[in-house]
Amino acid sequence: AFLTNMDHPIGCAVGNWLEVRECIDVLKGNLDDSRLRMSRDLITLVLVQAGQMLYQSQTSTANNQKYSLEQCIKHAYTVLDSGRALAKFRQMMLAQGADPAFLKDALEFPHDVPLASFVATWTCQSSSYIHDIPAKTVGDVSVMVGAGRTVAGQEVDAKAGILFFKKVGDAVKEGDVLVKVYSNQSQEQAEEALQCIKDAVRTEMDPPTPNGPIITHRVTKEEGTQPFIPPSYLTNGAWQSKDCAS
């Protein structure tokens, strides 16, 4: 098991289709591409967990030697980076009865699938640095717009949600878009939800202390809880460029 940092949103998307759309973008591979900068922590979390699953499920190699956890993570990275995982996802969806024509369009052009009707946008009015985006507030706002539920069985709006364009630690300037909130309820409700995010996000003129890794510890039966450092190729800043596409 792994202990992870839950202080801030993971990836750029909150809400059913927005999250699926982000996952499709990742499954297409080419992980160093700037389009995935906002998904860096999501990719790291997925690859480390996939590597752990490979590590636990192996029996032995040809020479009776097991692969290390880092080797398994590297293999997961290679497969995801190649884009081959998208074909497997397509196969899984078809096996579960997905409409072939809709699935083809959704996987090839996920950003063309319509979102909720009402959109509220936060555009920066001045330069600063983002110090905090509280995950609890983001979760509460997702429920406000219908993208989350408070009780089991409650209906969820698949097209509602929140899309972030900046992360904690980013510098922002006048005119930059920080976040968009999508709702099918009303424009007023979308604006109200956005205001909740504005009130919670903390910005300052000075840069913040750099964030720690998304994964902090690994828990095993043999060694208990130990600090965990992801492989350097997952944390060396390869995705430090542009924002998640709108």
PDB file of N, CA and C in Angstrom, residues 92-168:
ATOM      1  N   MET A  92     -11.787  -3.226 -23.559  1.00  0.00           N
ATOM      2  CA  MET A  92     -12.566  -3.425 -22.336  1.00  0.00           C
ATOM      3  C   MET A  92     -13.945  -2.796 -22.450  1.00  0.00           C
ATOM      4  N   MET A  93     -14.017  -1.583 -23.028  1.00  0.00           N
ATOM      5  CA  MET A  93     -15.306  -0.905 -23.171  1.00  0.00           C
ATOM      6  C   MET A  93     -16.228  -1.662 -24.122  1.00  0.00           C
ATOM      7  N   LEU A  94     -15.700  -2.163 -25.216  1.00  0.00           N
ATOM      8  CA  LEU A  94     -16.516  -2.915 -26.162  1.00  0.00           C
ATOM      9  C   LEU A  94     -17.028  -4.205 -25.529  1.00  0.00           C
ATOM     10  N   ALA A  95     -16.202  -4.848 -24.709  1.00  0.00           N
ATOM     11  CA  ALA A  95     -16.605  -6.075 -24.036  1.00  0.00           C
ATOM     12  C   ALA A  95     -17.742  -5.828 -23.053  1.00  0.00           C
ATOM     13  N   GLN A  96     -17.865  -4.581 -22.570  1.00  0.00           N
ATOM     14  CA  GLN A  96     -18.924  -4.239 -21.626  1.00  0.00           C
ATOM     15  C   GLN A  96     -20.142  -3.632 -22.323  1.00  0.00           C
ATOM     16  N   GLY A  97     -20.160  -3.672 -23.649  1.00  0.00           N
ATOM     17  CA  GLY A  97     -21.345  -3.247 -24.379  1.00  0.00           C
ATOM     18  C   GLY A  97     -21.369  -1.812 -24.843  1.00  0.00           C
ATOM     19  N   ALA A  98     -20.221  -1.121 -24.864  1.00  0.00           N
ATOM     20  CA  ALA A  98     -20.189   0.261 -25.329  1.00  0.00           C
ATOM     21  C   ALA A  98     -20.567   0.342 -26.804  1.00  0.00           C
ATOM     22  N   ASP A  99     -21.241   1.421 -27.182  1.00  0.00           N
ATOM     23  CA  ASP A  99     -21.610   1.642 -28.577  1.00  0.00           C
ATOM     24  C   ASP A  99     -20.338   1.911 -29.385  1.00  0.00           C
ATOM     25  N   PRO A 100     -20.019   1.085 -30.382  1.00  0.00           N
ATOM     26  CA  PRO A 100     -18.743   1.220 -31.112  1.00  0.00           C
ATOM     27  C   PRO A 100     -18.547   2.590 -31.750  1.00  0.00           C
ATOM     28  N   ALA A 101     -19.601   3.159 -32.348  1.00  0.00           N
ATOM     29  CA  ALA A 101     -19.463   4.452 -33.027  1.00  0.00           C
ATOM     30  C   ALA A 101     -19.194   5.572 -32.033  1.00  0.00           C
ATOM     31  N   PHE A 102     -19.974   5.593 -30.931  1.00  0.00           N
ATOM     32  CA  PHE A 102     -19.755   6.627 -29.916  1.00  0.00           C
ATOM     33  C   PHE A 102     -18.379   6.475 -29.279  1.00  0.00           C
ATOM     34  N   LEU A 103     -17.991   5.234 -28.988  1.00  0.00           N
ATOM     35  CA  LEU A 103     -16.699   4.988 -28.363  1.00  0.00           C
ATOM     36  C   LEU A 103     -15.564   5.464 -29.265  1.00  0.00           C
ATOM     37  N   LYS A 104     -15.664   5.200 -30.553  1.00  0.00           N
ATOM     38  CA  LYS A 104     -14.629   5.634 -31.500  1.00  0.00           C
ATOM     39  C   LYS A 104     -14.469   7.151 -31.462  1.00  0.00           C
ATOM     40  N   ASP A 105     -15.581   7.876 -31.508  1.00  0.00           N
ATOM     41  CA  ASP A 105     -15.518   9.338 -31.487  1.00  0.00           C
ATOM     42  C   ASP A 105     -15.000   9.850 -30.148  1.00  0.00           C
ATOM     43  N   ALA A 106     -15.453   9.224 -29.056  1.00  0.00           N
ATOM     44  CA  ALA A 106     -15.058   9.682 -27.721  1.00  0.00           C
ATOM     45  C   ALA A 106     -13.563   9.494 -27.485  1.00  0.00           C
ATOM     46  N   LEU A 107     -13.014   8.406 -27.964  1.00  0.00           N
ATOM     47  CA  LEU A 107     -11.587   8.144 -27.765  1.00  0.00           C
ATOM     48  C   LEU A 107     -10.716   8.967 -28.705  1.00  0.00           C
ATOM     49  N   GLU A 108     -11.196   9.209 -29.918  1.00  0.00           N
ATOM     50  CA  GLU A 108     -10.400   9.977 -30.871  1.00  0.00           C
ATOM     51  C   GLU A 108     -10.516  11.478 -30.643  1.00  0.00           C
ATOM     52  N   PHE A 109     -11.705  11.924 -30.231  1.00  0.00           N
ATOM     53  CA  PHE A 109     -11.934  13.358 -30.047  1.00  0.00           C
ATOM     54  C   PHE A 109     -12.649  13.624 -28.726  1.00  0.00           C
ATOM     55  N   PRO A 110     -12.017  13.282 -27.596  1.00  0.00           N
ATOM     56  CA  PRO A 110     -12.705  13.421 -26.300  1.00  0.00           C
ATOM     57  C   PRO A 110     -13.086  14.855 -25.952  1.00  0.00           C
ATOM     58  N   HIS A 111     -12.344  15.825 -26.474  1.00  0.00           N
ATOM     59  CA  HIS A 111     -12.632  17.225 -26.143  1.00  0.00           C
ATOM     60  C   HIS A 111     -13.800  17.777 -26.947  1.00  0.00           C
ATOM     61  N   ASP A 112     -14.317  16.988 -27.891  1.00  0.00           N
ATOM     62  CA  ASP A 112     -15.490  17.403 -28.653  1.00  0.00           C
ATOM     63  C   ASP A 112     -16.793  16.971 -27.997  1.00  0.00           C
ATOM     64  N   VAL A 113     -16.722  16.111 -27.000  1.00  0.00           N
ATOM     65  CA  VAL A 113     -17.935  15.676 -26.294  1.00  0.00           C
ATOM     66  C   VAL A 113     -18.466  16.843 -25.472  1.00  0.00           C
ATOM     67  N   PRO A 114     -19.740  17.239 -25.630  1.00  0.00           N
ATOM     68  CA  PRO A 114     -20.284  18.413 -24.930  1.00  0.00           C
ATOM     69  C   PRO A 114     -20.232  18.263 -23.414  1.00  0.00           C
ATOM     70  N   LEU A 115     -19.966  19.393 -22.745  1.00  0.00           N
ATOM     71  CA  LEU A 115     -19.981  19.444 -21.293  1.00  0.00           C
ATOM     72  C   LEU A 115     -21.269  20.127 -20.833  1.00  0.00           C
ATOM     73  N   ALA A 116     -21.373  20.407 -19.539  1.00  0.00           N
ATOM     74  CA  ALA A 116     -22.566  21.044 -18.992  1.00  0.00           C
ATOM     75  C   ALA A 116     -22.801  22.414 -19.641  1.00  0.00           C
ATOM     76  N   SER A 117     -24.040  22.871 -19.603  1.00  0.00           N
ATOM     77  CA  SER A 117     -24.454  24.055 -20.361  1.00  0.00           C
ATOM     78  C   SER A 117     -23.925  25.371 -19.797  1.00  0.00           C
ATOM     79  N   PHE A 118     -23.753  25.450 -18.486  1.00  0.00           N
ATOM     80  CA  PHE A 118     -23.364  26.716 -17.860  1.00  0.00           C
ATOM     81  C   PHE A 118     -21.923  26.635 -17.364  1.00  0.00           C
ATOM     82  N   VAL A 119     -21.137  27.661 -17.697  1.00  0.00           N
ATOM     83  CA  VAL A 119     -19.712  27.670 -17.378  1.00  0.00           C
ATOM     84  C   VAL A 119     -19.357  28.967 -16.664  1.00  0.00           C
ATOM     85  N   ALA A 120     -18.670  28.847 -15.533  1.00  0.00           N
ATOM     86  CA  ALA A 120     -18.144  30.007 -14.815  1.00  0.00           C
ATOM     87  C   ALA A 120     -16.619  29.925 -14.843  1.00  0.00           C
ATOM     88  N   THR A 121     -15.966  31.009 -15.217  1.00  0.00           N
ATOM     89  CA  THR A 121     -14.519  31.013 -15.423  1.00  0.00           C
ATOM     90  C   THR A 121     -13.844  32.007 -14.493  1.00  0.00           C
ATOM     91  N   TRP A 122     -12.771  31.566 -13.859  1.00  0.00           N
ATOM     92  CA  TRP A 122     -11.959  32.455 -13.025  1.00  0.00           C
ATOM     93  C   TRP A 122     -10.737  32.871 -13.834  1.00  0.00           C
ATOM     94  N   THR A 123     -10.691  34.167 -14.183  1.00  0.00           N
ATOM     95  CA  THR A 123      -9.565  34.742 -14.914  1.00  0.00           C
ATOM     96  C   THR A 123      -8.789  35.657 -13.978  1.00  0.00           C
ATOM     97  N   CYS A 124      -7.477  35.468 -13.920  1.00  0.00           N
ATOM     98  CA  CYS A 124      -6.643  36.248 -12.991  1.00  0.00           C
ATOM     99  C   CYS A 124      -6.683  37.736 -13.324  1.00  0.00           C
ATOM    100  N   GLN A 125      -6.690  38.545 -12.272  1.00  0.00           N
ATOM    101  CA  GLN A 125      -6.661  39.993 -12.440  1.00  0.00           C
ATOM    102  C   GLN A 125      -5.296  40.590 -12.129  1.00  0.00           C
ATOM    103  N   SER A 126      -4.397  39.782 -11.565  1.00  0.00           N
ATOM    104  CA  SER A 126      -3.060  40.272 -11.211  1.00  0.00           C
ATOM    105  C   SER A 126      -2.105  39.089 -11.116  1.00  0.00           C
ATOM    106  N   SER A 127      -0.820  39.386 -10.990  1.00  0.00           N
ATOM    107  CA  SER A 127       0.211  38.345 -10.904  1.00  0.00           C
ATOM    108  C   SER A 127       0.380  37.878  -9.464  1.00  0.00           C
ATOM    109  N   SER A 128       0.587  36.578  -9.286  1.00  0.00           N
ATOM    110  CA  SER A 128       0.815  36.007  -7.960  1.00  0.00           C
ATOM    111  C   SER A 128       1.257  34.565  -8.112  1.00  0.00           C
ATOM    112  N   TYR A 129       1.376  33.858  -6.987  1.00  0.00           N
ATOM    113  CA  TYR A 129       1.676  32.433  -6.970  1.00  0.00           C
ATOM    114  C   TYR A 129       0.562  31.713  -6.215  1.00  0.00           C
ATOM    115  N   ILE A 130       0.223  30.503  -6.683  1.00  0.00           N
ATOM    116  CA  ILE A 130      -0.800  29.714  -6.010  1.00  0.00           C
ATOM    117  C   ILE A 130      -0.162  28.936  -4.863  1.00  0.00           C
ATOM    118  N   HIS A 131      -0.660  29.159  -3.643  1.00  0.00           N
ATOM    119  CA  HIS A 131      -0.108  28.502  -2.463  1.00  0.00           C
ATOM    120  C   HIS A 131      -0.970  27.337  -1.989  1.00  0.00           C
ATOM    121  N   ASP A 132      -2.264  27.383  -2.241  1.00  0.00           N
ATOM    122  CA  ASP A 132      -3.125  26.306  -1.731  1.00  0.00           C
ATOM    123  C   ASP A 132      -4.408  26.227  -2.537  1.00  0.00           C
ATOM    124  N   ILE A 133      -4.808  24.992  -2.887  1.00  0.00           N
ATOM    125  CA  ILE A 133      -6.120  24.688  -3.457  1.00  0.00           C
ATOM    126  C   ILE A 133      -6.680  23.557  -2.608  1.00  0.00           C
ATOM    127  N   PRO A 134      -7.489  23.861  -1.608  1.00  0.00           N
ATOM    128  CA  PRO A 134      -7.938  22.827  -0.662  1.00  0.00           C
ATOM    129  C   PRO A 134      -8.803  21.758  -1.331  1.00  0.00           C
ATOM    130  N   ALA A 135      -8.393  20.521  -1.213  1.00  0.00           N
ATOM    131  CA  ALA A 135      -9.126  19.424  -1.846  1.00  0.00           C
ATOM    132  C   ALA A 135     -10.535  19.282  -1.284  1.00  0.00           C
ATOM    133  N   LYS A 136     -10.714  19.535   0.007  1.00  0.00           N
ATOM    134  CA  LYS A 136     -12.037  19.412   0.629  1.00  0.00           C
ATOM    135  C   LYS A 136     -13.031  20.384  -0.011  1.00  0.00           C
ATOM    136  N   THR A 137     -12.608  21.609  -0.220  1.00  0.00           N
ATOM    137  CA  THR A 137     -13.492  22.594  -0.840  1.00  0.00           C
ATOM    138  C   THR A 137     -13.835  22.187  -2.265  1.00  0.00           C
ATOM    139  N   VAL A 138     -12.852  21.699  -3.005  1.00  0.00           N
ATOM    140  CA  VAL A 138     -13.091  21.267  -4.380  1.00  0.00           C
ATOM    141  C   VAL A 138     -14.113  20.137  -4.402  1.00  0.00           C
ATOM    142  N   GLY A 139     -14.001  19.206  -3.463  1.00  0.00           N
ATOM    143  CA  GLY A 139     -14.978  18.124  -3.377  1.00  0.00           C
ATOM    144  C   GLY A 139     -16.370  18.627  -3.068  1.00  0.00           C
ATOM    145  N   ASP A 140     -16.469  19.586  -2.153  1.00  0.00           N
ATOM    146  CA  ASP A 140     -17.773  20.153  -1.807  1.00  0.00           C
ATOM    147  C   ASP A 140     -18.394  20.868  -3.005  1.00  0.00           C
ATOM    148  N   VAL A 141     -17.572  21.582  -3.758  1.00  0.00           N
ATOM    149  CA  VAL A 141     -18.077  22.315  -4.924  1.00  0.00           C
ATOM    150  C   VAL A 141     -18.550  21.339  -6.001  1.00  0.00           C
ATOM    151  N   SER A 142     -17.850  20.230  -6.151  1.00  0.00           N
ATOM    152  CA  SER A 142     -18.282  19.237  -7.143  1.00  0.00           C
ATOM    153  C   SER A 142     -19.674  18.717  -6.816  1.00  0.00           C
ATOM    154  N   VAL A 143     -19.978  18.573  -5.528  1.00  0.00           N
ATOM    155  CA  VAL A 143     -21.322  18.149  -5.118  1.00  0.00           C
ATOM    156  C   VAL A 143     -22.335  19.248  -5.430  1.00  0.00           C
ATOM    157  N   MET A 144     -21.942  20.504  -5.218  1.00  0.00           N
ATOM    158  CA  MET A 144     -22.843  21.632  -5.491  1.00  0.00           C
ATOM    159  C   MET A 144     -23.322  21.630  -6.936  1.00  0.00           C
ATOM    160  N   VAL A 145     -22.422  21.325  -7.862  1.00  0.00           N
ATOM    161  CA  VAL A 145     -22.769  21.396  -9.287  1.00  0.00           C
ATOM    162  C   VAL A 145     -23.308  20.079  -9.814  1.00  0.00           C
ATOM    163  N   GLY A 146     -23.423  19.069  -8.947  1.00  0.00           N
ATOM    164  CA  GLY A 146     -24.018  17.795  -9.350  1.00  0.00           C
ATOM    165  C   GLY A 146     -23.029  16.748  -9.803  1.00  0.00           C
ATOM    166  N   ALA A 147     -21.724  17.047  -9.690  1.00  0.00           N
ATOM    167  CA  ALA A 147     -20.709  16.093 -10.138  1.00  0.00           C
ATOM    168  C   ALA A 147     -20.342  15.071  -9.068  1.00  0.00           C
ATOM    169  N   GLY A 148     -20.806  15.291  -7.844  1.00  0.00           N
ATOM    170  CA  GLY A 148     -20.545  14.358  -6.751  1.00  0.00           C
ATOM    171  C   GLY A 148     -21.825  14.075  -5.991  1.00  0.00           C
ATOM    172  N   ARG A 149     -21.754  13.135  -5.070  1.00  0.00           N
ATOM    173  CA  ARG A 149     -22.942  12.762  -4.292  1.00  0.00           C
ATOM    174  C   ARG A 149     -22.598  12.732  -2.804  1.00  0.00           C
ATOM    175  N   THR A 150     -23.618  12.905  -1.988  1.00  0.00           N
ATOM    176  CA  THR A 150     -23.445  12.859  -0.532  1.00  0.00           C
ATOM    177  C   THR A 150     -23.996  11.573   0.065  1.00  0.00           C
ATOM    178  N   VAL A 151     -24.874  10.872  -0.680  1.00  0.00           N
ATOM    179  CA  VAL A 151     -25.417   9.593  -0.218  1.00  0.00           C
ATOM    180  C   VAL A 151     -25.383   8.600  -1.377  1.00  0.00           C
ATOM    181  N   ALA A 152     -25.296   7.329  -1.040  1.00  0.00           N
ATOM    182  CA  ALA A 152     -25.260   6.290  -2.063  1.00  0.00           C
ATOM    183  C   ALA A 152     -26.535   6.308  -2.891  1.00  0.00           C
ATOM    184  N   GLY A 153     -26.383   6.153  -4.195  1.00  0.00           N
ATOM    185  CA  GLY A 153     -27.529   6.113  -5.077  1.00  0.00           C
ATOM    186  C   GLY A 153     -27.979   7.462  -5.591  1.00  0.00           C
ATOM    187  N   GLN A 154     -27.424   8.549  -5.066  1.00  0.00           N
ATOM    188  CA  GLN A 154     -27.788   9.878  -5.525  1.00  0.00           C
ATOM    189  C   GLN A 154     -27.344  10.078  -6.974  1.00  0.00           C
ATOM    190  N   GLU A 155     -28.195  10.700  -7.779  1.00  0.00           N
ATOM    191  CA  GLU A 155     -27.886  10.895  -9.192  1.00  0.00           C
ATOM    192  C   GLU A 155     -26.700  11.845  -9.366  1.00  0.00           C
ATOM    193  N   VAL A 156     -25.832  11.516 -10.325  1.00  0.00           N
ATOM    194  CA  VAL A 156     -24.661  12.333 -10.621  1.00  0.00           C
ATOM    195  C   VAL A 156     -24.757  12.830 -12.058  1.00  0.00           C
ATOM    196  N   ASP A 157     -24.455  14.104 -12.253  1.00  0.00           N
ATOM    197  CA  ASP A 157     -24.443  14.699 -13.589  1.00  0.00           C
ATOM    198  C   ASP A 157     -23.075  14.447 -14.215  1.00  0.00           C
ATOM    199  N   ALA A 158     -23.043  13.599 -15.227  1.00  0.00           N
ATOM    200  CA  ALA A 158     -21.761  13.201 -15.833  1.00  0.00           C
ATOM    201  C   ALA A 158     -21.069  14.341 -16.556  1.00  0.00           C
ATOM    202  N   LYS A 159     -21.815  15.377 -16.952  1.00  0.00           N
ATOM    203  CA  LYS A 159     -21.222  16.470 -17.727  1.00  0.00           C
ATOM    204  C   LYS A 159     -20.796  17.651 -16.859  1.00  0.00           C
ATOM    205  N   ALA A 160     -21.133  17.639 -15.563  1.00  0.00           N
ATOM    206  CA  ALA A 160     -20.758  18.720 -14.653  1.00  0.00           C
ATOM    207  C   ALA A 160     -19.378  18.461 -14.068  1.00  0.00           C
ATOM    208  N   GLY A 161     -18.758  19.514 -13.541  1.00  0.00           N
ATOM    209  CA  GLY A 161     -17.466  19.312 -12.905  1.00  0.00           C
ATOM    210  C   GLY A 161     -16.623  20.570 -12.860  1.00  0.00           C
ATOM    211  N   ILE A 162     -15.348  20.364 -12.597  1.00  0.00           N
ATOM    212  CA  ILE A 162     -14.383  21.454 -12.415  1.00  0.00           C
ATOM    213  C   ILE A 162     -13.126  21.124 -13.209  1.00  0.00           C
ATOM    214  N   LEU A 163     -12.607  22.106 -13.928  1.00  0.00           N
ATOM    215  CA  LEU A 163     -11.394  21.917 -14.705  1.00  0.00           C
ATOM    216  C   LEU A 163     -10.368  22.962 -14.292  1.00  0.00           C
ATOM    217  N   PHE A 164      -9.221  22.485 -13.807  1.00  0.00           N
ATOM    218  CA  PHE A 164      -8.151  23.383 -13.373  1.00  0.00           C
ATOM    219  C   PHE A 164      -7.127  23.586 -14.492  1.00  0.00           C
ATOM    220  N   PHE A 165      -6.604  24.815 -14.554  1.00  0.00           N
ATOM    221  CA  PHE A 165      -5.580  25.160 -15.529  1.00  0.00           C
ATOM    222  C   PHE A 165      -4.253  25.503 -14.859  1.00  0.00           C
ATOM    223  N   LYS A 166      -4.272  25.615 -13.541  1.00  0.00           N
ATOM    224  CA  LYS A 166      -3.068  25.901 -12.760  1.00  0.00           C
ATOM    225  C   LYS A 166      -3.063  25.020 -11.520  1.00  0.00           C
ATOM    226  N   LYS A 167      -1.845  24.747 -11.002  1.00  0.00           N
ATOM    227  CA  LYS A 167      -1.682  23.908  -9.820  1.00  0.00           C
ATOM    228  C   LYS A 167      -1.001  24.702  -8.721  1.00  0.00           C
ATOM    229  N   VAL A 168      -0.987  24.136  -7.523  1.00  0.00           N
ATOM    230  CA  VAL A 168      -0.265  24.741  -6.418  1.00  0.00           C
ATOM    231  C   VAL A 168       1.221  24.852  -6.790  1.00  0.00           C
TER     232      VAL A 168
END
